[in-house]
Amino acid sequence: MTIDTKELPSIDAELQESLPAHYYLSDDVFSREKEAMFFREWFCAGREEQLPKPGDYLVVNVVGESILVVRDLDGRLRAHYNVCRHRGCQLALPATTQGIEEGMAGWSGHFNRAIRCPYHSWVYGFDGSLRGAPFLRESEGFRKEDLSLYSVGIDTWGGFFFLNLTPETVGTLHDQLKKAMTVFARFPLRDLRTARRITYEVDANWKLVMENYNECYHCAGVHPELCTIVPVFKQKGGSDLDFGAGIRQREGTSTYTFSGTSSRAPFPGLTSDEVSLHWGNISYPNMMTSVSSDHVAAFTLWSRSPGHTTVTCDFLFHPLEMARSDFDPSDVVDF
Ligand code: FES
């Protein structure tokens, strides 16, 4: 579809300048972003449902740092650097020896009651405490209590889990997510389950991905199918949109599919007016959330380098809908 720009009204929108080019390309800037942002703020790293049972673990790569997330015997999530305190071997190794490759957000597995280092078999509890080291006796120079795994902050909201690599120096997850918690308060995010996950590689800096999500100036030309469902996206150059208050869809539509409709029930508690709205939110540094009346598209950004970002998109639905024999998320995923 071609947009005839002569048909579009001109408005007095304010032009926002981009950052200088090196902010998107430089290794030095990327290193500073790691220190100042990715390692200091709460980083969305997955869904709690990915670790359903005690002993289940997941290894994720947070901007170059390998982090081991494990569900302990009490059902609580714990997170540690995936590094043994003895000689630094990775505690959980991937099935391939290449580490996390492009296209992988991480890998998962299961520990039986404890974490055993594959190199010299030091054994750690799920809380990170060193429980045993073969053939070594405790002495003045070797005290188990001094050799727990280096811990990483972990907290949850809405069924997502977040990691913080310097938890002692930062605010709470609640402080960071205040806006998202307000916008999505009426939705049962924690109860939802992932029906489909897609992962894609973007040869672009993470800030460009977020900037693109943060505006709808491109929507008329790039997303004509979306503008059919949400006409305001192509009006006024996509300005004056309040995603926190909900964006109104075309009359008779209620979700993001090609028809704008679905056979799924809306989330419990939505009013008949709210069913025709769509909510969106960015939670820096790496989470973008798009909420329709019957599903959520949750985007997580994994910055790999200044010029490369992996994006995972989880499509979340209500378990009652997923239990239906005719449940099929394809209409949403295809759209
Ligand atoms: S490196 Fe882990 S036990 Fe030696």
Tab-separated table of C-alpha atoms and ligand atoms in Angstrom:
chain	number	residue	atom	x	y	z
A	1	MET	CA	0.000	0.000	0.000
A	2	THR	CA	1.329	3.444	-0.903
A	3	ILE	CA	0.533	6.459	1.217
A	4	ASP	CA	-0.057	9.687	-0.660
A	5	THR	CA	1.454	12.209	1.722
A	6	LYS	CA	-0.475	15.029	-0.019
A	7	GLU	CA	-3.611	13.539	1.573
A	8	LEU	CA	-2.187	13.808	5.056
A	9	PRO	CA	-2.916	16.981	7.032
A	10	SER	CA	0.052	19.008	8.212
A	11	ILE	CA	0.185	19.818	11.898
A	12	ASP	CA	2.528	21.737	14.133
A	13	ALA	CA	4.365	18.840	15.686
A	14	GLU	CA	7.649	19.422	17.428
A	15	LEU	CA	10.673	17.799	15.778
A	16	GLN	CA	12.754	15.800	18.243
A	17	GLU	CA	16.420	15.460	17.363
A	18	SER	CA	18.121	12.097	17.543
A	19	LEU	CA	21.231	11.578	19.608
A	20	PRO	CA	24.511	12.010	17.695
A	21	ALA	CA	25.420	8.949	15.600
A	22	HIS	CA	28.173	7.647	17.864
A	23	TYR	CA	25.630	7.038	20.648
A	24	TYR	CA	24.293	4.215	18.480
A	25	LEU	CA	27.591	2.851	17.207
A	26	SER	CA	30.388	3.347	19.687
A	27	ASP	CA	31.762	0.528	21.865
A	28	ASP	CA	32.710	3.137	24.442
A	29	VAL	CA	29.144	4.459	24.754
A	30	PHE	CA	27.828	0.887	24.940
A	31	SER	CA	30.252	0.135	27.807
A	32	ARG	CA	29.070	3.233	29.642
A	33	GLU	CA	25.445	2.196	29.106
A	34	LYS	CA	26.227	-1.208	30.597
A	35	GLU	CA	27.754	0.304	33.724
A	36	ALA	CA	25.213	3.074	34.164
A	37	MET	CA	22.018	1.312	33.062
A	38	PHE	CA	21.955	-2.379	32.254
A	39	PHE	CA	23.974	-3.392	35.325
A	40	ARG	CA	22.252	-0.905	37.640
A	41	GLU	CA	18.606	-1.136	36.747
A	42	TRP	CA	16.111	-3.974	36.898
A	43	PHE	CA	16.382	-5.916	33.649
A	44	CYS	CA	13.390	-7.952	32.450
A	45	ALA	CA	14.712	-11.468	31.814
A	46	GLY	CA	11.743	-13.817	31.419
A	47	ARG	CA	8.505	-15.236	32.772
A	48	GLU	CA	8.176	-17.070	36.077
A	49	GLU	CA	6.379	-19.872	34.248
A	50	GLN	CA	9.687	-20.773	32.561
A	51	LEU	CA	10.803	-22.299	35.885
A	52	PRO	CA	7.727	-24.137	37.173
A	53	LYS	CA	9.341	-26.635	39.598
A	54	PRO	CA	11.984	-26.473	42.349
A	55	GLY	CA	15.371	-27.144	40.767
A	56	ASP	CA	14.380	-25.758	37.365
A	57	TYR	CA	16.956	-23.304	36.100
A	58	LEU	CA	17.439	-20.850	33.299
A	59	VAL	CA	20.666	-19.232	32.120
A	60	VAL	CA	20.346	-15.788	30.565
A	61	ASN	CA	22.915	-13.418	29.151
A	62	VAL	CA	22.449	-9.908	30.524
A	63	VAL	CA	24.572	-7.771	28.217
A	64	GLY	CA	27.500	-10.218	28.320
A	65	GLU	CA	27.061	-11.499	31.897
A	66	SER	CA	25.941	-15.110	32.282
A	67	ILE	CA	23.294	-15.303	35.007
A	68	LEU	CA	21.856	-18.480	36.520
A	69	VAL	CA	18.236	-18.257	37.698
A	70	VAL	CA	16.959	-21.197	39.737
A	71	ARG	CA	13.762	-21.999	41.629
A	72	ASP	CA	14.695	-23.128	45.148
A	73	LEU	CA	13.087	-25.886	47.194
A	74	ASP	CA	10.676	-23.383	48.776
A	75	GLY	CA	9.502	-22.262	45.348
A	76	ARG	CA	11.372	-18.949	45.439
A	77	LEU	CA	13.405	-17.663	42.501
A	78	ARG	CA	17.120	-17.101	43.141
A	79	ALA	CA	19.745	-15.648	40.825
A	80	HIS	CA	23.537	-15.921	40.834
A	81	TYR	CA	26.391	-15.238	38.479
A	82	ASN	CA	26.824	-18.471	36.553
A	83	VAL	CA	30.423	-18.762	37.749
A	84	CYS	CA	31.955	-21.228	40.205
A	85	ARG	CA	33.904	-19.642	43.074
A	86	HIS	CA	36.719	-22.171	42.657
A	87	ARG	CA	38.207	-21.719	39.188
A	88	GLY	CA	35.427	-19.832	37.487
A	89	CYS	CA	33.865	-22.646	35.471
A	90	GLN	CA	30.326	-21.979	34.295
A	91	LEU	CA	27.999	-23.907	36.598
A	92	ALA	CA	25.309	-24.533	34.001
A	93	LEU	CA	26.666	-25.154	30.552
A	94	PRO	CA	24.672	-24.985	27.312
A	95	ALA	CA	24.051	-28.100	25.276
A	96	THR	CA	26.456	-26.690	22.680
A	97	THR	CA	29.861	-25.390	23.757
A	98	GLN	CA	29.328	-22.087	21.963
A	99	GLY	CA	27.570	-20.320	24.821
A	100	ILE	CA	24.518	-18.255	24.064
A	101	GLU	CA	24.280	-17.805	20.349
A	102	GLU	CA	22.362	-15.270	18.370
A	103	GLY	CA	18.702	-16.156	18.464
A	104	MET	CA	18.943	-17.674	21.941
A	105	ALA	CA	17.645	-15.733	24.902
A	106	GLY	CA	19.166	-18.432	27.133
A	107	TRP	CA	18.879	-22.091	27.955
A	108	SER	CA	17.137	-24.092	30.638
A	109	GLY	CA	17.503	-27.321	32.601
A	110	HIS	CA	16.939	-28.945	35.971
A	111	PHE	CA	19.176	-29.495	39.030
A	112	ASN	CA	18.520	-32.309	41.468
A	113	ARG	CA	18.475	-30.601	44.880
A	114	ALA	CA	21.800	-28.729	44.405
A	115	ILE	CA	24.080	-27.036	41.881
A	116	ARG	CA	27.164	-29.085	41.109
A	117	CYS	CA	30.050	-27.493	39.245
A	118	PRO	CA	30.908	-29.692	36.245
A	119	TYR	CA	34.665	-29.095	36.648
A	120	HIS	CA	35.734	-30.233	40.191
A	121	SER	CA	32.283	-30.941	41.635
A	122	TRP	CA	31.957	-28.205	44.222
A	123	VAL	CA	28.342	-28.270	45.340
A	124	TYR	CA	26.179	-25.219	46.060
A	125	GLY	CA	22.689	-24.898	47.487
A	126	PHE	CA	20.077	-23.107	45.434
A	127	ASP	CA	20.608	-20.141	47.760
A	128	GLY	CA	24.205	-19.985	46.515
A	129	SER	CA	25.879	-21.287	49.695
A	130	LEU	CA	28.828	-23.617	49.227
A	131	ARG	CA	27.858	-27.011	50.646
A	132	GLY	CA	30.779	-29.220	49.705
A	133	ALA	CA	34.182	-29.303	48.020
A	134	PRO	CA	35.593	-32.789	47.424
A	135	PHE	CA	38.795	-33.631	49.357
A	136	LEU	CA	39.054	-30.182	50.911
A	137	ARG	CA	38.763	-29.512	54.636
A	138	GLU	CA	37.780	-26.183	56.032
A	139	SER	CA	40.729	-24.226	57.399
A	140	GLU	CA	41.648	-20.621	58.024
A	141	GLY	CA	42.265	-20.121	54.334
A	142	PHE	CA	39.209	-22.025	53.161
A	143	ARG	CA	35.901	-21.277	54.767
A	144	LYS	CA	32.760	-22.317	52.938
A	145	GLU	CA	30.832	-19.346	54.238
A	146	ASP	CA	33.225	-17.041	52.352
A	147	LEU	CA	32.686	-18.800	49.048
A	148	SER	CA	28.995	-18.538	48.270
A	149	LEU	CA	28.068	-17.778	44.688
A	150	TYR	CA	27.928	-14.101	43.811
A	151	SER	CA	24.266	-13.283	44.021
A	152	VAL	CA	22.182	-11.210	41.639
A	153	GLY	CA	19.029	-9.316	42.616
A	154	ILE	CA	15.795	-10.903	41.452
A	155	ASP	CA	12.208	-9.754	41.841
A	156	THR	CA	8.934	-10.329	40.038
A	157	TRP	CA	5.985	-8.371	38.766
A	158	GLY	CA	3.047	-9.460	36.623
A	159	GLY	CA	4.560	-12.919	36.081
A	160	PHE	CA	7.799	-11.451	34.716
A	161	PHE	CA	11.086	-11.785	36.574
A	162	PHE	CA	13.678	-9.052	36.647
A	163	LEU	CA	17.383	-9.195	37.463
A	164	ASN	CA	19.608	-6.575	38.976
A	165	LEU	CA	23.368	-7.011	38.842
A	166	THR	CA	24.059	-4.441	41.560
A	167	PRO	CA	21.050	-4.806	43.875
A	168	GLU	CA	22.782	-3.201	46.859
A	169	THR	CA	23.107	0.140	45.081
A	170	VAL	CA	19.749	0.576	43.370
A	171	GLY	CA	16.089	1.214	44.120
A	172	THR	CA	13.391	-1.408	44.227
A	173	LEU	CA	11.690	-2.962	41.241
A	174	HIS	CA	8.519	-1.287	42.445
A	175	ASP	CA	10.207	2.139	42.160
A	176	GLN	CA	11.304	1.396	38.613
A	177	LEU	CA	7.976	0.002	37.405
A	178	LYS	CA	5.597	2.493	38.995
A	179	LYS	CA	4.192	3.622	35.653
A	180	ALA	CA	3.710	0.110	34.252
A	181	MET	CA	2.070	-0.995	37.485
A	182	THR	CA	-0.395	1.885	37.198
A	183	VAL	CA	-1.145	1.431	33.490
A	184	PHE	CA	-1.655	-2.333	33.751
A	185	ALA	CA	-3.227	-2.535	37.208
A	186	ARG	CA	-6.564	-3.768	35.821
A	187	PHE	CA	-5.000	-6.666	33.876
A	188	PRO	CA	-4.297	-10.142	35.314
A	189	LEU	CA	-0.742	-10.207	33.945
A	190	ARG	CA	0.554	-12.659	36.542
A	191	ASP	CA	-2.085	-15.240	35.650
A	192	LEU	CA	-1.358	-15.164	31.926
A	193	ARG	CA	0.653	-17.817	30.153
A	194	THR	CA	2.839	-17.769	27.075
A	195	ALA	CA	1.170	-19.392	24.096
A	196	ARG	CA	3.902	-18.507	21.617
A	197	ARG	CA	7.354	-16.932	21.769
A	198	ILE	CA	9.138	-15.538	18.748
A	199	THR	CA	12.733	-14.350	18.723
A	200	TYR	CA	14.260	-12.130	16.111
A	201	GLU	CA	17.585	-10.472	15.491
A	202	VAL	CA	17.784	-6.764	14.749
A	203	ASP	CA	20.936	-5.211	13.343
A	204	ALA	CA	20.372	-2.006	15.261
A	205	ASN	CA	21.231	-0.395	18.550
A	206	TRP	CA	18.759	-1.128	21.364
A	207	LYS	CA	17.838	2.575	21.638
A	208	LEU	CA	16.620	2.622	18.042
A	209	VAL	CA	14.303	-0.301	18.753
A	210	MET	CA	12.872	1.533	21.746
A	211	GLU	CA	12.631	4.862	19.942
A	212	ASN	CA	10.716	3.171	17.141
A	213	TYR	CA	8.277	1.615	19.614
A	214	ASN	CA	7.929	4.970	21.333
A	215	GLU	CA	6.458	6.831	18.358
A	216	CYS	CA	3.850	6.270	15.672
A	217	TYR	CA	5.119	8.743	13.081
A	218	HIS	CA	6.049	5.746	10.913
A	219	CYS	CA	2.761	3.895	11.377
A	220	ALA	CA	0.864	5.326	8.380
A	221	GLY	CA	3.561	4.266	5.928
A	222	VAL	CA	4.909	1.109	7.545
A	223	HIS	CA	1.865	-0.423	9.280
A	224	PRO	CA	-1.218	0.188	7.087
A	225	GLU	CA	-2.871	-2.976	8.471
A	226	LEU	CA	-2.456	-1.657	12.002
A	227	CYS	CA	-3.888	1.739	11.022
A	228	THR	CA	-6.955	-0.036	9.642
A	229	ILE	CA	-7.652	-1.329	13.141
A	230	VAL	CA	-6.466	1.830	14.914
A	231	PRO	CA	-7.156	4.832	12.617
A	232	VAL	CA	-5.727	7.381	15.081
A	233	PHE	CA	-2.272	5.935	14.420
A	234	LYS	CA	-2.240	7.636	11.017
A	235	GLN	CA	-3.828	10.882	12.121
A	236	LYS	CA	-1.678	13.864	13.133
A	237	GLY	CA	1.449	11.860	12.339
A	238	GLY	CA	0.798	9.593	15.275
A	239	SER	CA	1.139	12.443	17.766
A	240	ASP	CA	-1.107	13.148	20.774
A	241	LEU	CA	-1.424	9.465	21.650
A	242	ASP	CA	-1.702	8.519	25.306
A	243	PHE	CA	-0.892	4.816	25.475
A	244	GLY	CA	-1.187	4.834	29.252
A	245	ALA	CA	-4.832	5.922	29.053
A	246	GLY	CA	-5.604	3.463	26.239
A	247	ILE	CA	-5.787	4.058	22.489
A	248	ARG	CA	-9.216	3.697	20.984
A	249	GLN	CA	-9.576	1.206	18.137
A	250	ARG	CA	-11.964	1.414	15.191
A	251	GLU	CA	-15.566	0.808	16.229
A	252	GLY	CA	-16.418	-2.880	16.243
A	253	THR	CA	-12.806	-3.997	16.817
A	254	SER	CA	-11.290	-5.094	20.104
A	255	THR	CA	-7.886	-6.661	19.525
A	256	TYR	CA	-4.785	-6.715	17.336
A	257	THR	CA	-5.646	-9.202	14.584
A	258	PHE	CA	-6.214	-8.578	10.872
A	259	SER	CA	-9.983	-8.457	11.443
A	260	GLY	CA	-9.645	-6.591	14.728
A	261	THR	CA	-11.777	-9.259	16.400
A	262	SER	CA	-11.317	-12.718	17.906
A	263	SER	CA	-13.369	-15.511	19.434
A	264	ARG	CA	-11.457	-15.195	22.726
A	265	ALA	CA	-13.122	-13.620	25.736
A	266	PRO	CA	-11.738	-10.287	26.927
A	267	PHE	CA	-9.757	-10.247	30.153
A	268	PRO	CA	-11.985	-10.395	33.240
A	269	GLY	CA	-12.963	-7.034	34.697
A	270	LEU	CA	-12.721	-4.908	31.544
A	271	THR	CA	-15.672	-2.637	30.895
A	272	SER	CA	-17.403	-2.685	27.502
A	273	ASP	CA	-15.686	0.622	26.734
A	274	GLU	CA	-12.215	-0.632	27.763
A	275	VAL	CA	-12.543	-3.647	25.465
A	276	SER	CA	-12.062	-1.364	22.473
A	277	LEU	CA	-8.880	0.235	23.874
A	278	HIS	CA	-5.241	-0.771	23.515
A	279	TRP	CA	-2.528	0.005	26.065
A	280	GLY	CA	1.214	0.267	25.595
A	281	ASN	CA	4.166	0.984	27.827
A	282	ILE	CA	7.958	1.079	27.819
A	283	SER	CA	9.810	0.126	30.989
A	284	TYR	CA	13.437	1.055	30.535
A	285	PRO	CA	15.911	-0.398	30.010
A	286	ASN	CA	14.529	-3.363	28.059
A	287	MET	CA	10.792	-4.037	28.253
A	288	MET	CA	8.011	-2.999	25.870
A	289	THR	CA	4.471	-4.142	26.585
A	290	SER	CA	1.446	-4.027	24.307
A	291	VAL	CA	-1.919	-4.975	25.831
A	292	SER	CA	-5.143	-5.755	23.959
A	293	SER	CA	-8.431	-6.853	25.469
A	294	ASP	CA	-7.616	-10.574	25.061
A	295	HIS	CA	-3.812	-10.874	24.919
A	296	VAL	CA	-0.488	-9.256	25.731
A	297	ALA	CA	2.551	-8.950	23.483
A	298	ALA	CA	5.570	-8.571	25.774
A	299	PHE	CA	8.809	-7.596	24.038
A	300	THR	CA	12.134	-8.073	25.812
A	301	LEU	CA	15.288	-6.532	24.365
A	302	TRP	CA	18.657	-8.246	24.763
A	303	SER	CA	21.450	-5.859	23.779
A	304	ARG	CA	24.325	-7.845	22.316
A	305	SER	CA	26.559	-5.064	20.992
A	306	PRO	CA	26.190	-1.416	19.910
A	307	GLY	CA	24.754	-2.545	16.577
A	308	HIS	CA	22.866	-5.694	17.468
A	309	THR	CA	19.784	-6.453	19.551
A	310	THR	CA	17.909	-9.709	20.050
A	311	VAL	CA	14.190	-9.261	20.662
A	312	THR	CA	11.969	-11.904	22.211
A	313	CYS	CA	8.223	-11.457	21.994
A	314	ASP	CA	5.981	-13.475	24.297
A	315	PHE	CA	2.304	-13.683	23.377
A	316	LEU	CA	0.390	-14.096	26.623
A	317	PHE	CA	-3.203	-15.278	27.000
A	318	HIS	CA	-5.575	-16.169	29.790
A	319	PRO	CA	-5.248	-19.841	30.810
A	320	LEU	CA	-9.010	-20.361	30.538
A	321	GLU	CA	-8.853	-19.373	26.873
A	322	MET	CA	-5.743	-21.493	26.291
A	323	ALA	CA	-7.584	-24.502	27.728
A	324	ARG	CA	-10.250	-24.311	25.035
A	325	SER	CA	-9.973	-27.002	22.379
A	326	ASP	CA	-10.174	-24.427	19.592
A	327	PHE	CA	-7.554	-22.092	21.084
A	328	ASP	CA	-5.120	-20.827	18.449
A	329	PRO	CA	-2.926	-17.733	18.938
A	330	SER	CA	-1.966	-17.551	15.250
A	331	ASP	CA	-4.310	-14.674	14.446
A	332	VAL	CA	-2.431	-12.491	16.927
A	333	VAL	CA	1.057	-13.762	16.096
A	334	ASP	CA	0.525	-13.422	12.334
A	335	PHE	CA	-0.731	-9.878	12.754
B	1	FES	S1	35.851	-24.677	38.907
B	1	FES	FE1	34.089	-25.317	39.926
B	1	FES	S2	34.717	-26.845	41.235
B	1	FES	FE2	36.531	-26.181	40.292
